[in-house]
CSV table of C-alpha atoms and ligand atoms in Angstrom, one decimal:
chain,number,residue,atom,x,y,z
A,52,MET,CA,0.0,0.0,-0.1
A,53,PRO,CA,1.9,3.3,-1.0
A,54,LEU,CA,2.2,5.9,1.8
A,55,THR,CA,0.9,9.0,0.3
A,56,TRP,CA,-2.8,7.0,0.2
A,57,LEU,CA,-1.9,5.7,3.7
A,58,THR,CA,-1.1,9.3,4.9
A,59,ARG,CA,-4.3,10.8,3.2
A,60,MET,CA,-6.6,8.5,5.0
A,61,PHE,CA,-5.0,8.4,8.0
A,62,PRO,CA,-3.3,12.5,8.3
A,63,ALA,CA,-2.1,11.3,12.0
A,64,LEU,CA,0.0,8.7,10.7
A,65,LEU,CA,2.2,11.2,8.7
A,66,LEU,CA,2.7,13.2,12.2
A,67,ILE,CA,4.1,9.7,13.8
A,68,LEU,CA,6.0,8.6,10.8
A,69,SER,CA,7.9,12.4,10.4
A,70,GLY,CA,8.5,12.1,14.2
A,71,CYS,CA,10.5,8.9,13.9
A,72,SER,CA,13.9,10.0,13.2
A,73,ASP,CA,14.0,11.4,16.6
A,74,PHE,CA,13.5,8.4,18.4
A,75,PRO,CA,15.7,5.3,19.1
A,76,ARG,CA,14.6,2.1,17.1
A,77,SER,CA,14.9,0.3,19.7
A,78,THR,CA,16.2,1.0,23.8
A,79,PRO,CA,19.9,0.4,23.7
A,80,GLU,CA,20.1,-3.0,26.0
A,81,ILE,CA,23.2,-4.5,27.5
A,82,ASP,CA,23.4,-8.8,26.0
A,83,SER,CA,25.1,-9.9,29.1
A,84,ASN,CA,26.3,-13.0,27.3
A,85,ASN,CA,28.2,-11.2,24.9
A,86,ALA,CA,30.0,-8.8,27.7
A,87,TYR,CA,30.3,-12.3,29.5
A,88,ILE,CA,32.4,-13.7,26.2
A,89,LEU,CA,34.4,-10.4,25.9
A,90,ALA,CA,35.4,-10.2,29.4
A,91,VAL,CA,36.7,-14.3,28.6
A,92,ARG,CA,38.7,-13.1,25.7
A,93,LEU,CA,40.1,-10.6,27.7
A,94,VAL,CA,41.5,-12.6,30.4
A,95,ALA,CA,42.2,-15.1,27.6
A,96,PHE,CA,45.3,-12.5,26.9
A,97,GLY,CA,47.3,-13.6,29.8
A,98,LYS,CA,49.6,-11.2,31.8
A,99,ARG,CA,48.6,-8.1,29.7
A,100,TYR,CA,51.0,-6.0,32.3
A,101,SER,CA,51.5,-2.2,30.2
A,102,GLY,CA,54.1,-2.2,28.3
A,103,THR,CA,53.8,-6.3,27.1
A,104,GLU,CA,53.0,-8.0,24.3
A,105,GLU,CA,49.9,-9.9,25.8
A,106,ASN,CA,48.8,-5.7,26.2
A,107,ARG,CA,49.3,-5.0,23.2
A,108,LYS,CA,47.3,-7.9,21.8
A,109,GLN,CA,44.5,-7.0,23.8
A,110,ALA,CA,44.6,-3.7,22.8
A,111,ASP,CA,44.3,-4.1,19.1
A,112,PHE,CA,41.7,-6.6,20.0
A,113,ILE,CA,40.0,-4.1,21.8
A,114,ALA,CA,40.5,-1.5,18.9
A,115,ALA,CA,39.6,-4.0,16.2
A,116,LYS,CA,36.1,-4.8,18.0
A,117,ALA,CA,35.0,-1.1,19.3
A,118,SER,CA,35.5,-1.0,15.3
A,119,GLU,CA,33.9,-3.5,14.1
A,120,TYR,CA,30.8,-2.5,16.0
A,121,GLY,CA,30.8,0.8,14.4
A,122,ALA,CA,32.6,3.3,17.0
A,123,SER,CA,35.0,5.7,15.5
A,124,VAL,CA,38.6,4.8,16.8
A,125,SER,CA,41.6,6.6,17.9
A,126,ILE,CA,44.5,5.1,19.3
A,127,ASP,CA,47.5,7.3,21.2
A,128,ARG,CA,50.2,5.6,22.4
A,129,PHE,CA,53.1,7.3,24.5
A,130,ILE,CA,56.3,6.4,26.2
A,131,ARG,CA,56.7,7.3,30.1
A,132,ARG,CA,59.8,7.0,32.2
A,133,THR,CA,58.3,5.0,35.5
A,134,ALA,CA,59.7,3.5,38.4
A,135,ALA,CA,60.3,0.2,36.2
A,136,GLY,CA,61.9,1.8,33.4
A,137,LEU,CA,60.6,3.5,29.9
A,138,ILE,CA,56.9,2.0,29.0
A,139,GLU,CA,55.3,2.5,26.0
A,140,PHE,CA,51.0,3.0,27.2
A,141,THR,CA,48.8,2.8,24.8
A,142,ASN,CA,45.2,4.7,25.2
A,143,ILE,CA,42.2,3.6,22.8
A,144,THR,CA,39.2,6.5,22.3
A,145,ALA,CA,36.1,4.8,20.8
A,146,GLU,CA,34.0,7.3,20.0
A,147,ILE,CA,29.6,7.7,18.9
A,148,LYS,CA,28.9,11.0,17.1
A,149,GLY,CA,25.8,12.2,19.5
A,150,LYS,CA,23.4,14.6,18.2
A,151,SER,CA,25.7,17.6,19.6
A,152,SER,CA,29.5,17.5,19.7
A,153,ASP,CA,30.0,18.0,23.5
A,154,PHE,CA,30.6,14.6,24.8
A,155,ILE,CA,31.0,12.3,27.9
A,156,ILE,CA,33.9,9.9,28.4
A,157,ILE,CA,33.0,6.3,29.3
A,158,GLY,CA,36.2,5.0,30.7
A,159,SER,CA,37.9,2.0,31.5
A,160,HIS,CA,41.6,0.4,32.0
A,161,TYR,CA,42.4,-2.6,30.2
A,162,ASP,CA,46.0,-2.9,31.9
A,163,ILE,CA,46.5,-5.5,34.5
A,164,LYS,CA,48.6,-5.3,37.8
A,165,LYS,CA,52.1,-7.2,37.9
A,166,ILE,CA,52.2,-8.7,41.3
A,167,ALA,CA,54.9,-10.7,42.4
A,168,SER,CA,52.9,-12.2,45.5
A,169,ALA,CA,50.4,-13.2,43.1
A,170,PRO,CA,52.1,-14.5,39.9
A,171,ASP,CA,48.3,-16.2,38.2
A,172,PHE,CA,46.9,-12.9,38.5
A,173,GLU,CA,44.5,-12.8,35.9
A,174,GLY,CA,42.3,-9.4,36.6
A,175,ALA,CA,39.4,-10.9,35.5
A,176,ASN,CA,37.1,-8.5,37.5
A,177,ASP,CA,40.1,-5.5,37.8
A,178,SER,CA,40.2,-5.0,34.2
A,179,ALA,CA,38.4,-7.5,31.7
A,180,SER,CA,35.3,-7.1,33.2
A,181,SER,CA,34.8,-3.2,33.0
A,182,SER,CA,36.5,-3.5,29.4
A,183,ALA,CA,34.4,-6.0,28.3
A,184,LEU,CA,31.0,-4.0,29.4
A,185,LEU,CA,32.2,-0.9,27.7
A,186,LEU,CA,32.7,-3.0,24.3
A,187,GLU,CA,29.2,-4.4,24.6
A,188,MET,CA,28.0,-1.0,25.2
A,189,ILE,CA,29.2,0.1,21.6
A,190,ARG,CA,27.7,-2.6,20.5
A,191,ALA,CA,24.6,-1.9,22.2
A,192,VAL,CA,23.9,1.5,21.2
A,193,LYS,CA,25.0,0.9,17.5
A,194,ALA,CA,22.6,-2.2,17.0
A,195,SER,CA,19.8,-0.1,18.7
A,196,GLY,CA,20.0,2.7,16.0
A,197,HIS,CA,20.0,5.4,18.4
A,198,VAL,CA,21.8,8.8,18.6
A,199,PRO,CA,22.7,9.7,21.5
A,200,PRO,CA,22.4,13.2,23.2
A,201,VAL,CA,25.5,13.5,23.1
A,202,THR,CA,29.0,12.4,21.3
A,203,LEU,CA,29.8,9.4,23.5
A,204,ARG,CA,34.0,8.7,23.7
A,205,PHE,CA,34.2,5.1,25.6
A,206,VAL,CA,38.2,5.4,26.2
A,207,PHE,CA,39.8,2.2,27.4
A,208,PHE,CA,43.2,3.6,29.5
A,209,ASP,CA,46.1,2.1,29.6
A,210,GLY,CA,48.6,2.3,32.9
A,211,GLU,CA,46.2,2.5,35.8
A,212,GLU,CA,48.3,0.2,38.0
A,213,CYS,CA,51.0,1.1,39.7
A,214,GLN,CA,54.4,-0.2,38.5
A,215,MET,CA,55.9,0.1,42.5
A,216,ALA,CA,53.4,2.0,44.7
A,217,TYR,CA,50.3,4.7,43.4
A,218,SER,CA,51.6,8.1,43.6
A,219,GLU,CA,51.9,11.5,41.3
A,220,ASN,CA,54.1,10.1,39.0
A,221,ASP,CA,53.1,6.2,39.1
A,222,GLY,CA,50.0,4.8,38.1
A,223,LEU,CA,46.7,6.5,36.1
A,224,TRP,CA,49.4,7.0,33.1
A,225,GLY,CA,46.7,6.8,30.7
A,226,SER,CA,44.3,8.9,32.3
A,227,ARG,CA,46.7,11.3,33.2
A,228,ASN,CA,48.0,11.4,30.0
A,229,TYR,CA,44.1,11.8,28.3
A,230,ALA,CA,43.4,14.6,31.1
A,231,GLU,CA,46.2,16.6,30.3
A,232,LYS,CA,45.4,16.6,26.1
A,233,LEU,CA,42.4,17.4,26.9
A,234,LYS,CA,43.3,20.4,28.3
A,235,ASP,CA,45.6,21.0,26.0
A,236,SER,CA,43.5,21.2,23.6
A,237,GLY,CA,41.0,23.3,25.1
A,238,GLY,CA,38.1,20.7,25.1
A,239,ILE,CA,37.5,20.5,29.1
A,240,LYS,CA,34.6,22.4,28.3
A,241,GLN,CA,33.1,20.2,26.0
A,242,CYS,CA,33.9,17.3,28.2
A,243,LYS,CA,30.0,17.3,30.4
A,244,ALA,CA,30.9,14.4,32.4
A,245,VAL,CA,33.3,11.1,33.2
A,246,VAL,CA,31.8,7.7,34.1
A,247,LEU,CA,34.5,5.2,35.0
A,248,LEU,CA,33.8,2.0,35.2
A,249,ASP,CA,36.1,-0.5,37.5
A,250,MET,CA,35.5,-3.8,39.0
A,251,ILE,CA,32.1,-4.0,38.1
A,252,GLY,CA,31.9,-7.9,37.4
A,253,ASP,CA,31.7,-9.1,40.9
A,254,ALA,CA,28.7,-12.0,41.1
A,255,ASP,CA,28.3,-10.4,44.5
A,256,LEU,CA,27.4,-6.7,43.0
A,257,GLY,CA,27.4,-3.9,45.4
A,258,VAL,CA,29.1,-0.7,43.9
A,259,THR,CA,30.5,1.6,46.5
A,260,LEU,CA,30.3,4.8,45.4
A,261,PRO,CA,33.4,6.9,46.6
A,262,VAL,CA,33.3,10.2,47.7
A,263,ASN,CA,35.5,12.1,45.6
A,264,SER,CA,32.6,11.8,42.7
A,265,ASP,CA,31.0,14.7,41.5
A,266,ARG,CA,27.7,14.9,43.6
A,267,LYS,CA,25.1,15.5,41.3
A,268,LEU,CA,26.6,12.6,39.1
A,269,VAL,CA,26.8,10.4,42.3
A,270,GLU,CA,22.5,11.3,42.2
A,271,LYS,CA,22.3,10.2,38.9
A,272,VAL,CA,23.7,7.1,39.1
A,273,LEU,CA,21.9,6.1,41.7
A,274,GLU,CA,18.5,7.8,39.8
A,275,SER,CA,18.8,5.6,36.8
A,276,ALA,CA,19.8,2.5,38.6
A,277,GLY,CA,16.1,3.4,40.7
A,278,ALA,CA,14.9,3.8,37.6
A,279,LEU,CA,15.1,0.3,35.9
A,280,GLY,CA,14.7,-1.6,40.0
A,281,TYR,CA,18.3,-1.7,40.3
A,282,GLY,CA,18.8,0.7,43.6
A,283,GLN,CA,19.9,-2.0,46.0
A,284,TYR,CA,23.1,-2.7,44.2
A,285,PHE,CA,24.3,1.0,44.3
A,286,ASN,CA,25.5,3.2,47.0
A,287,MET,CA,27.7,5.6,48.1
A,288,LYS,CA,30.7,4.9,50.2
A,289,ASN,CA,32.6,7.0,52.4
A,290,ILE,CA,36.0,6.4,51.2
A,291,GLU,CA,38.0,8.4,48.6
A,292,ILE,CA,39.5,6.1,45.8
A,293,LEU,CA,42.0,7.0,43.5
A,294,ASP,CA,41.2,5.6,40.1
A,295,ASP,CA,40.8,7.3,36.6
A,296,HIS,CA,38.5,9.7,37.6
A,297,GLN,CA,40.6,11.4,39.6
A,298,PRO,CA,42.7,13.4,36.6
A,299,PHE,CA,39.3,14.8,35.3
A,300,LEU,CA,37.8,15.8,38.5
A,301,GLN,CA,40.9,18.0,38.7
A,302,LEU,CA,40.3,19.7,35.6
A,303,GLY,CA,36.5,20.7,37.2
A,304,ILE,CA,35.2,17.8,35.2
A,305,PRO,CA,31.9,16.1,36.7
A,306,ALA,CA,33.2,12.3,37.6
A,307,VAL,CA,32.1,9.5,38.7
A,308,ASP,CA,33.8,5.9,40.1
A,309,ILE,CA,31.2,3.2,39.3
A,310,ILE,CA,33.4,1.0,41.3
A,311,ASP,CA,32.7,-2.3,43.4
A,312,PHE,CA,35.4,-1.8,46.0
A,313,GLU,CA,34.1,-5.1,48.1
A,314,TYR,CA,35.4,-7.5,46.3
A,315,GLY,CA,35.0,-11.1,48.3
A,316,PRO,CA,34.9,-10.6,52.2
A,317,GLY,CA,36.2,-7.8,53.2
A,318,ASN,CA,37.9,-7.2,49.6
A,319,ALA,CA,39.8,-10.2,49.5
A,320,TYR,CA,39.9,-11.1,45.8
A,321,TRP,CA,41.5,-7.9,44.8
A,322,HIS,CA,44.6,-8.2,43.2
A,323,THR,CA,45.3,-11.7,44.1
A,324,ASN,CA,45.0,-14.9,42.3
A,325,ALA,CA,41.6,-15.2,43.3
A,326,ASP,CA,40.6,-12.4,40.7
A,327,LYS,CA,38.9,-15.0,38.3
A,328,ILE,CA,36.7,-15.4,35.9
A,329,ASP,CA,34.4,-17.8,38.2
A,330,LYS,CA,34.2,-14.6,39.8
A,331,ILE,CA,32.3,-12.6,37.6
A,332,SER,CA,28.5,-12.5,36.8
A,333,LYS,CA,26.7,-11.7,33.2
A,334,LYS,CA,23.8,-10.6,36.0
A,335,SER,CA,26.3,-7.5,37.5
A,336,LEU,CA,27.7,-6.8,33.4
A,337,LYS,CA,23.8,-6.5,32.8
A,338,ILE,CA,23.0,-4.3,35.9
A,339,VAL,CA,26.0,-2.1,35.5
A,340,GLY,CA,26.1,-2.0,31.9
A,341,ASP,CA,22.6,-0.6,31.9
A,342,CYS,CA,22.5,1.5,34.1
A,343,VAL,CA,25.3,3.4,32.7
A,344,LEU,CA,23.5,3.4,29.3
A,345,ARG,CA,20.3,5.0,31.0
A,346,LEU,CA,22.7,7.1,32.4
A,347,VAL,CA,24.5,9.0,29.5
A,348,LEU,CA,21.6,8.1,26.8
A,349,SER,CA,19.1,10.5,28.9
A,350,SER,CA,19.9,11.6,32.3
A,351,ILE,CA,23.0,14.0,31.6
A,352,ARG,CA,23.0,16.8,29.4
B,529,ZN,ZN1,43.9,-3.0,40.3
């Protein structure tokens, strides 16, 4: 049946159809199976400490996947003198253009920590879970046909983990470099928020939003979780956590760290051989992923 005939008969239809371009074809939703499979694949790269071949191969995989899912990918490699000598780091940015060129950074580190006391450390939660989820979020947004209100920059930071001890000159290499470049390029004003994900795959999920996060952004995270019926999994915790959101907070950009820093009893699985894929659940990936998608697609303007 020709559309012209239909719209003559039913003028309201024309109105509905003409408005359709502003609406997403479907609401982007996390496929928890895919997120989990991606986490398994990242873990399979092995000892992906910054500066290693394993890290490089993982970076190539992340860039290729993000590109396959339809994001515009750019790679930034830089060398820094660290307590463990010269190391080359790689930040990966995967962008989905929005209606506005203002942007939100959704970040995760993808390096894992080299730990002498835990030679079998796999970093399934710290850092495969959040990095896999970023990739799945890219897939979900692109597959939905949704054009975000603002541009989404998914940034995979290298070098979050320190070589010796976390300090001004050790750790957060990728995020410090990214923030410095943002400042130098005059892009601070256009960056509306930084939503950082870290250690979000724990089957016993309890997100502990640290106090060194932007208050309004924290409220929006809680609002988004509540609207999806996930309120019980998100709380504030009266601790400061040094993480990749910190360099952006220092630039005055609203930033929040979505982290579950109670990984195992008394955080006992953190930075130990226990951080394996069997501790990660598809359900946790979905809860956090859908909450963050809702936040970045609707709540932050
Ligand atoms: Zn860590």
